[in-house]
Amino acid sequence: MFRLGLKFLLPLVVLLALLAYALVPLTESLTLSWFHRDLDVRARTIGNTLQDSLSPLLLENSPSSLEKAGALLDKVTKDERLLAVAVCEGDFELKIRSALFPPEITCRYAGEPQGVANETGRTLELPGGDVRLTTVGNLFLVHDTSFIARRQRDAKTYVFLLFVAIGVVVSVVTMVVARWSLLGWVKSVRMLLSGAKGHVPLSFAMASQNREFLPIMKDLKSLVRDLEARRASAEEGIQHWTPKTLKNLLSEEFAEDEVIVVSNREPYIHKRNASGGIDVQFPASGLVTAVEPIVRACSGVWVAHGSGSADRDVVDARDRIAVPPGKPQYEIHRVWLTAEEELGYYYGFSNEGLWPLCHIAHTRPIFRTSDWETYRQVNEKFAHAVVKDAKTEDPVILVQDYHFALLPRLLRELLPNATIITFWHIPWPNAESFGICPWRNEIMEGLLGSSIVGFHTQLHCNNFLETVDRFLESRIDKENASISFQGHVTAIKPYPISIEWPPRWQAEAPSLFECRRKVFARHGFPEGHRVGIGVDRLDYTKGIIERLLSVERLFELHPQWLGKFTFVQIAAPSRSQLPSYRNFDAEVRETARRINEKFTGLQPEGSPPPLLLLVEHHEPQQVLEYYRASEVGFVTSLHDGMNLVAKEYVAARDDDTGVLILSMFAGASREMSEALIINPYNIDECGEALHHALTMPLLEQKERMRSMRSLVREFNVYRWAARMLMDAATVRRRNRLLKKTGTWNQNAKSFFSERATTPR
């Protein structure tokens, strides 16, 4: 704005200076003419007045009368502008004069044509200064003209000051009008660019109120559409998304930008084993499964809680370690939490409060003020860790899941120019359900510090928009799915998450035949035995109890499967410090024991058990073996954002056989309609679905599986990441355009000063 004003004011100042310079001679000429005319008029007035008084005295022509006449002349010359007066007679003889009449002047001056004949004045230069001579009849008046020079100087000064004042007033008025016009134009640009889509009719309707904006509105609208079209064409132009294509795309869109991922769970955990050595585990987590390939493709930094017993032993002085082991592609920055912090932030507020609140699984959420305070403090700790990792003032930050609802707002304050994408991996409930949280507003305000907030499904996006509309004073654009809150616009978008394709572990996995052989040998299954698989954390939202009851119902409805079918449930221990999870663990074990005992005497002797419950951690390679060895994948989530187990099972079936049974309450059911979609609360329906899966013809299996595999292959995790990151790139381009129009509040000094002063 300053440079723009300078460009305008400099020519204006030069123009005014030239104009003032041209007017100075004219001012001098006019003022001189005015003053001379004034002296001439005064001279005639004085002369006419004196003639009446002098005539009798001159006619008397006595010494006393002449003395009186001289005194009268002296009295008249007390006027500051009248220097002297004289009376001339005959042949230009000086008869009477005032005391100060200059000796250099004689009555002969009065006889010159411009003097007596025309009663006009003339100017003479005398040693004491300039004088003006005027004759009125036989009176000869000498005027002091020194005041004219003073008045001319004053006049020139006044003219100059007048032009300065005019220049200042014009400049101020012009700058105010320009500023007002610019703000209006910028407001229109912002309304135009705030749309998440290429078409923003509401924004354009508002922008049209600014007439100055109309000539370029069409061009700006086309520009925004081009930005979106470029992203869409880039995404659609790639048929098979791989780490390489994602990396190539990111190198174009984020050539010099850094990518930072923040999550509670780390992708690799180092644990001390019984012999004192260190084992590396890849945790059973849908989040890790989805996000880890992105960080590898981007060579970014992953900030996570260091929870392994040997995590501290393997990091460097900066609390970082390069992973994957043996072939490092990115770094993990481990953040250390005390036992009290982990208890309040993770087990308390996150998993006893937010987790049951967001999942409709009939478990009452528990909210404690102490947990909330710890949750807030841990979010602040992670914010400082991210700032410490940021090498630039505008990194791309991917915030993962409900553990960090406050983090986006904190990062926005510390890194105002960052592009922050928050992905909420669990469902977002309706406004009534979320409204019971005592700190609902703080959570929503924290999330709205993001540039983009992503959910698995459009339903979850709609729930979030409704919740914000219900509880926060904000402006919501439902057409473009964006929220304007406290001057910042956040886009709300669905990004159905997926898995990497092909699965990383599958390239080195044994064939389906070999996997089946190994699993059968491990558990003593006879040749021709039928196997189903379920893979979950021991969590009450996964519908594990309902799944076991469905297996029980299968045997009740179709007892011919006794001794011929075993359902294997892999259940990784999870959050065992919480009473609700310990109780659930015990309930699952007891249900499995009861069902096995129930059918022990009803199936052939020596047959495998109906249920095989494996409550232990399994590495991805081991889980893949079970996927490939089983003929039925069973997912019975009671409420799930997406559920990647369903997609992992489909990806593992590279012979196009197998049947997926999928809960209608999992987000994946909206994409994978070829699965057998069931209501996990309807146990009879689930039992019949198992029977249908076990008796489904091979041709139908292949048709369904090929369709689902095609979907998982095309819409894999790299495409999921690309959609988010390309949207982030669009936001960054839009913000850079705003910077160029002078509307972006960039404060690099604040960024670096925060980094320097923020406690670590």
CSV table of N, CA and C in Angstrom, one decimal, residues 272-343:
chain,number,residue,atom,x,y,z
A,272,ARG,N,11.9,-53.2,24.0
A,272,ARG,CA,12.9,-54.0,24.6
A,272,ARG,C,12.3,-55.4,24.7
A,273,ASN,N,13.0,-56.4,24.2
A,273,ASN,CA,12.5,-57.8,24.3
A,273,ASN,C,13.0,-58.5,25.6
A,274,ALA,N,12.6,-59.7,25.8
A,274,ALA,CA,13.0,-60.5,27.0
A,274,ALA,C,14.5,-60.7,27.1
A,275,SER,N,15.2,-60.8,26.0
A,275,SER,CA,16.6,-61.1,26.1
A,275,SER,C,17.5,-59.8,26.1
A,276,GLY,N,16.8,-58.6,26.2
A,276,GLY,CA,17.5,-57.4,26.3
A,276,GLY,C,17.7,-56.7,25.0
A,277,GLY,N,17.4,-57.3,23.9
A,277,GLY,CA,17.5,-56.7,22.6
A,277,GLY,C,16.4,-55.8,22.3
A,278,ILE,N,16.4,-55.2,21.1
A,278,ILE,CA,15.4,-54.2,20.7
A,278,ILE,C,14.6,-54.8,19.4
A,279,ASP,N,13.3,-54.9,19.5
A,279,ASP,CA,12.5,-55.3,18.4
A,279,ASP,C,11.8,-54.0,17.9
A,280,VAL,N,11.5,-54.1,16.5
A,280,VAL,CA,10.8,-53.0,15.9
A,280,VAL,C,9.4,-53.5,15.5
A,281,GLN,N,8.4,-52.8,15.9
A,281,GLN,CA,7.0,-53.2,15.6
A,281,GLN,C,6.4,-52.1,14.7
A,282,PHE,N,5.6,-52.6,13.8
A,282,PHE,CA,4.7,-51.8,12.9
A,282,PHE,C,3.3,-51.9,13.5
A,283,PRO,N,2.8,-50.9,14.2
A,283,PRO,CA,1.5,-51.1,15.0
A,283,PRO,C,0.3,-51.4,14.1
A,284,ALA,N,-0.6,-52.1,14.7
A,284,ALA,CA,-1.9,-52.4,14.1
A,284,ALA,C,-2.8,-51.2,14.2
A,285,SER,N,-2.7,-50.3,13.2
A,285,SER,CA,-3.5,-49.1,13.3
A,285,SER,C,-3.9,-48.7,11.9
A,286,GLY,N,-5.1,-48.4,11.7
A,286,GLY,CA,-5.6,-47.9,10.4
A,286,GLY,C,-5.0,-46.6,10.0
A,287,LEU,N,-4.8,-45.8,11.0
A,287,LEU,CA,-4.1,-44.5,10.7
A,287,LEU,C,-2.7,-44.7,10.2
A,288,VAL,N,-1.9,-45.5,10.9
A,288,VAL,CA,-0.6,-45.7,10.4
A,288,VAL,C,-0.5,-46.4,9.1
A,289,THR,N,-1.4,-47.3,8.9
A,289,THR,CA,-1.5,-48.0,7.6
A,289,THR,C,-1.7,-47.0,6.4
A,290,ALA,N,-2.6,-46.0,6.7
A,290,ALA,CA,-2.9,-45.1,5.6
A,290,ALA,C,-1.9,-44.0,5.4
A,291,VAL,N,-1.4,-43.5,6.5
A,291,VAL,CA,-0.6,-42.2,6.4
A,291,VAL,C,0.9,-42.5,6.2
A,292,GLU,N,1.4,-43.7,6.7
A,292,GLU,CA,2.8,-43.9,6.6
A,292,GLU,C,3.3,-43.9,5.1
A,293,PRO,N,2.6,-44.5,4.2
A,293,PRO,CA,3.0,-44.4,2.8
A,293,PRO,C,3.2,-43.0,2.2
A,294,ILE,N,2.4,-42.1,2.8
A,294,ILE,CA,2.4,-40.7,2.3
A,294,ILE,C,3.8,-40.1,2.7
A,295,VAL,N,4.1,-40.3,4.0
A,295,VAL,CA,5.3,-39.7,4.5
A,295,VAL,C,6.6,-40.2,3.8
A,296,ARG,N,6.5,-41.5,3.5
A,296,ARG,CA,7.6,-42.1,2.7
A,296,ARG,C,7.7,-41.5,1.3
A,297,ALA,N,6.5,-41.3,0.7
A,297,ALA,CA,6.5,-40.7,-0.6
A,297,ALA,C,7.0,-39.2,-0.6
A,298,CYS,N,6.7,-38.5,0.5
A,298,CYS,CA,7.1,-37.1,0.6
A,298,CYS,C,8.4,-36.9,1.3
A,299,SER,N,9.0,-37.9,1.8
A,299,SER,CA,10.3,-37.7,2.6
A,299,SER,C,10.1,-36.6,3.6
A,300,GLY,N,9.0,-36.7,4.4
A,300,GLY,CA,8.8,-35.6,5.3
A,300,GLY,C,9.2,-36.0,6.7
A,301,VAL,N,8.6,-35.4,7.7
A,301,VAL,CA,8.9,-35.6,9.1
A,301,VAL,C,7.6,-36.0,9.8
A,302,TRP,N,7.6,-37.0,10.6
A,302,TRP,CA,6.4,-37.5,11.4
A,302,TRP,C,6.7,-37.2,12.8
A,303,VAL,N,5.8,-36.4,13.4
A,303,VAL,CA,5.9,-36.1,14.8
A,303,VAL,C,4.9,-36.9,15.6
A,304,ALA,N,5.3,-37.7,16.5
A,304,ALA,CA,4.5,-38.7,17.2
A,304,ALA,C,4.9,-38.9,18.6
A,305,HIS,N,4.1,-39.4,19.4
A,305,HIS,CA,4.4,-39.8,20.8
A,305,HIS,C,5.3,-41.0,20.8
A,306,GLY,N,6.5,-40.9,21.5
A,306,GLY,CA,7.4,-42.0,21.6
A,306,GLY,C,6.9,-42.9,22.7
A,307,SER,N,6.2,-44.0,22.4
A,307,SER,CA,5.6,-44.8,23.4
A,307,SER,C,6.4,-46.2,23.7
A,308,GLY,N,7.3,-46.5,22.8
A,308,GLY,CA,8.0,-47.8,23.0
A,308,GLY,C,9.0,-47.8,24.1
A,309,SER,N,9.2,-49.0,24.7
A,309,SER,CA,10.1,-49.1,25.9
A,309,SER,C,11.6,-48.8,25.5
A,310,ALA,N,11.9,-48.9,24.2
A,310,ALA,CA,13.3,-48.7,23.8
A,310,ALA,C,13.3,-47.5,22.8
A,311,ASP,N,12.3,-46.7,22.7
A,311,ASP,CA,12.3,-45.6,21.8
A,311,ASP,C,13.3,-44.5,22.1
A,312,ARG,N,13.6,-44.3,23.4
A,312,ARG,CA,14.6,-43.3,23.8
A,312,ARG,C,16.0,-43.8,23.5
A,313,ASP,N,16.2,-45.1,23.4
A,313,ASP,CA,17.5,-45.6,23.2
A,313,ASP,C,18.0,-45.5,21.8
A,314,VAL,N,17.1,-45.3,20.9
A,314,VAL,CA,17.5,-45.3,19.4
A,314,VAL,C,17.5,-44.0,18.8
A,315,VAL,N,16.9,-42.9,19.5
A,315,VAL,CA,16.8,-41.6,18.8
A,315,VAL,C,18.2,-40.9,18.9
A,316,ASP,N,18.3,-39.8,18.1
A,316,ASP,CA,19.6,-39.0,18.2
A,316,ASP,C,19.3,-37.9,19.2
A,317,ALA,N,20.3,-36.9,19.2
A,317,ALA,CA,20.2,-35.9,20.2
A,317,ALA,C,19.0,-35.0,20.0
A,318,ARG,N,18.4,-35.0,18.8
A,318,ARG,CA,17.2,-34.2,18.5
A,318,ARG,C,15.9,-35.0,18.6
A,319,ASP,N,16.0,-36.1,19.3
A,319,ASP,CA,14.9,-37.0,19.5
A,319,ASP,C,14.3,-37.5,18.2
A,320,ARG,N,15.1,-37.8,17.2
A,320,ARG,CA,14.7,-38.2,15.9
A,320,ARG,C,15.4,-39.5,15.5
A,321,ILE,N,14.7,-40.3,14.7
A,321,ILE,CA,15.2,-41.5,14.1
A,321,ILE,C,14.8,-41.7,12.7
A,322,ALA,N,15.7,-42.1,11.8
A,322,ALA,CA,15.3,-42.3,10.4
A,322,ALA,C,14.7,-43.7,10.2
A,323,VAL,N,13.6,-43.8,9.5
A,323,VAL,CA,12.9,-45.0,9.2
A,323,VAL,C,12.5,-45.0,7.8
A,324,PRO,N,12.1,-46.2,7.2
A,324,PRO,CA,12.0,-47.5,7.8
A,324,PRO,C,13.4,-48.1,8.1
A,325,PRO,N,13.5,-49.1,9.0
A,325,PRO,CA,14.7,-49.6,9.3
A,325,PRO,C,15.4,-50.3,8.1
A,326,GLY,N,16.6,-50.0,7.9
A,326,GLY,CA,17.4,-50.6,6.8
A,326,GLY,C,17.2,-49.8,5.5
A,327,LYS,N,16.2,-49.0,5.3
A,327,LYS,CA,16.0,-48.2,4.1
A,327,LYS,C,15.3,-46.9,4.5
A,328,PRO,N,16.0,-46.0,5.2
A,328,PRO,CA,15.4,-44.8,5.7
A,328,PRO,C,14.9,-43.9,4.6
A,329,GLN,N,13.6,-43.4,4.8
A,329,GLN,CA,13.0,-42.5,3.8
A,329,GLN,C,12.5,-41.3,4.4
A,330,TYR,N,12.3,-41.3,5.7
A,330,TYR,CA,11.9,-40.1,6.4
A,330,TYR,C,12.3,-40.2,7.9
A,331,GLU,N,11.9,-39.2,8.7
A,331,GLU,CA,12.3,-39.2,10.1
A,331,GLU,C,11.1,-39.1,11.0
A,332,ILE,N,11.2,-39.8,12.1
A,332,ILE,CA,10.2,-39.7,13.2
A,332,ILE,C,10.8,-38.8,14.3
A,333,HIS,N,10.0,-37.7,14.6
A,333,HIS,CA,10.4,-36.9,15.8
A,333,HIS,C,9.5,-37.3,16.9
A,334,ARG,N,10.1,-37.9,17.9
A,334,ARG,CA,9.4,-38.5,19.0
A,334,ARG,C,9.2,-37.4,20.1
A,335,VAL,N,8.0,-37.3,20.6
A,335,VAL,CA,7.6,-36.4,21.7
A,335,VAL,C,7.4,-37.2,22.9
A,336,TRP,N,8.0,-36.8,24.0
A,336,TRP,CA,8.0,-37.6,25.2
A,336,TRP,C,6.8,-37.1,26.1
A,337,LEU,N,6.0,-38.0,26.6
A,337,LEU,CA,5.0,-37.7,27.6
A,337,LEU,C,5.2,-38.4,28.9
A,338,THR,N,4.9,-37.7,30.0
A,338,THR,CA,5.0,-38.4,31.3
A,338,THR,C,3.8,-39.3,31.4
A,339,ALA,N,3.9,-40.2,32.4
A,339,ALA,CA,2.8,-41.1,32.7
A,339,ALA,C,1.5,-40.4,33.0
A,340,GLU,N,1.6,-39.3,33.7
A,340,GLU,CA,0.4,-38.5,34.0
A,340,GLU,C,-0.2,-37.9,32.8
A,341,GLU,N,0.7,-37.4,31.9
A,341,GLU,CA,0.2,-36.8,30.6
A,341,GLU,C,-0.5,-37.8,29.8
A,342,GLU,N,0.1,-39.0,29.6
A,342,GLU,CA,-0.5,-40.0,28.8
A,342,GLU,C,-1.8,-40.5,29.4
A,343,LEU,N,-1.9,-40.6,30.7
A,343,LEU,CA,-3.1,-41.0,31.4
A,343,LEU,C,-4.3,-40.0,31.1
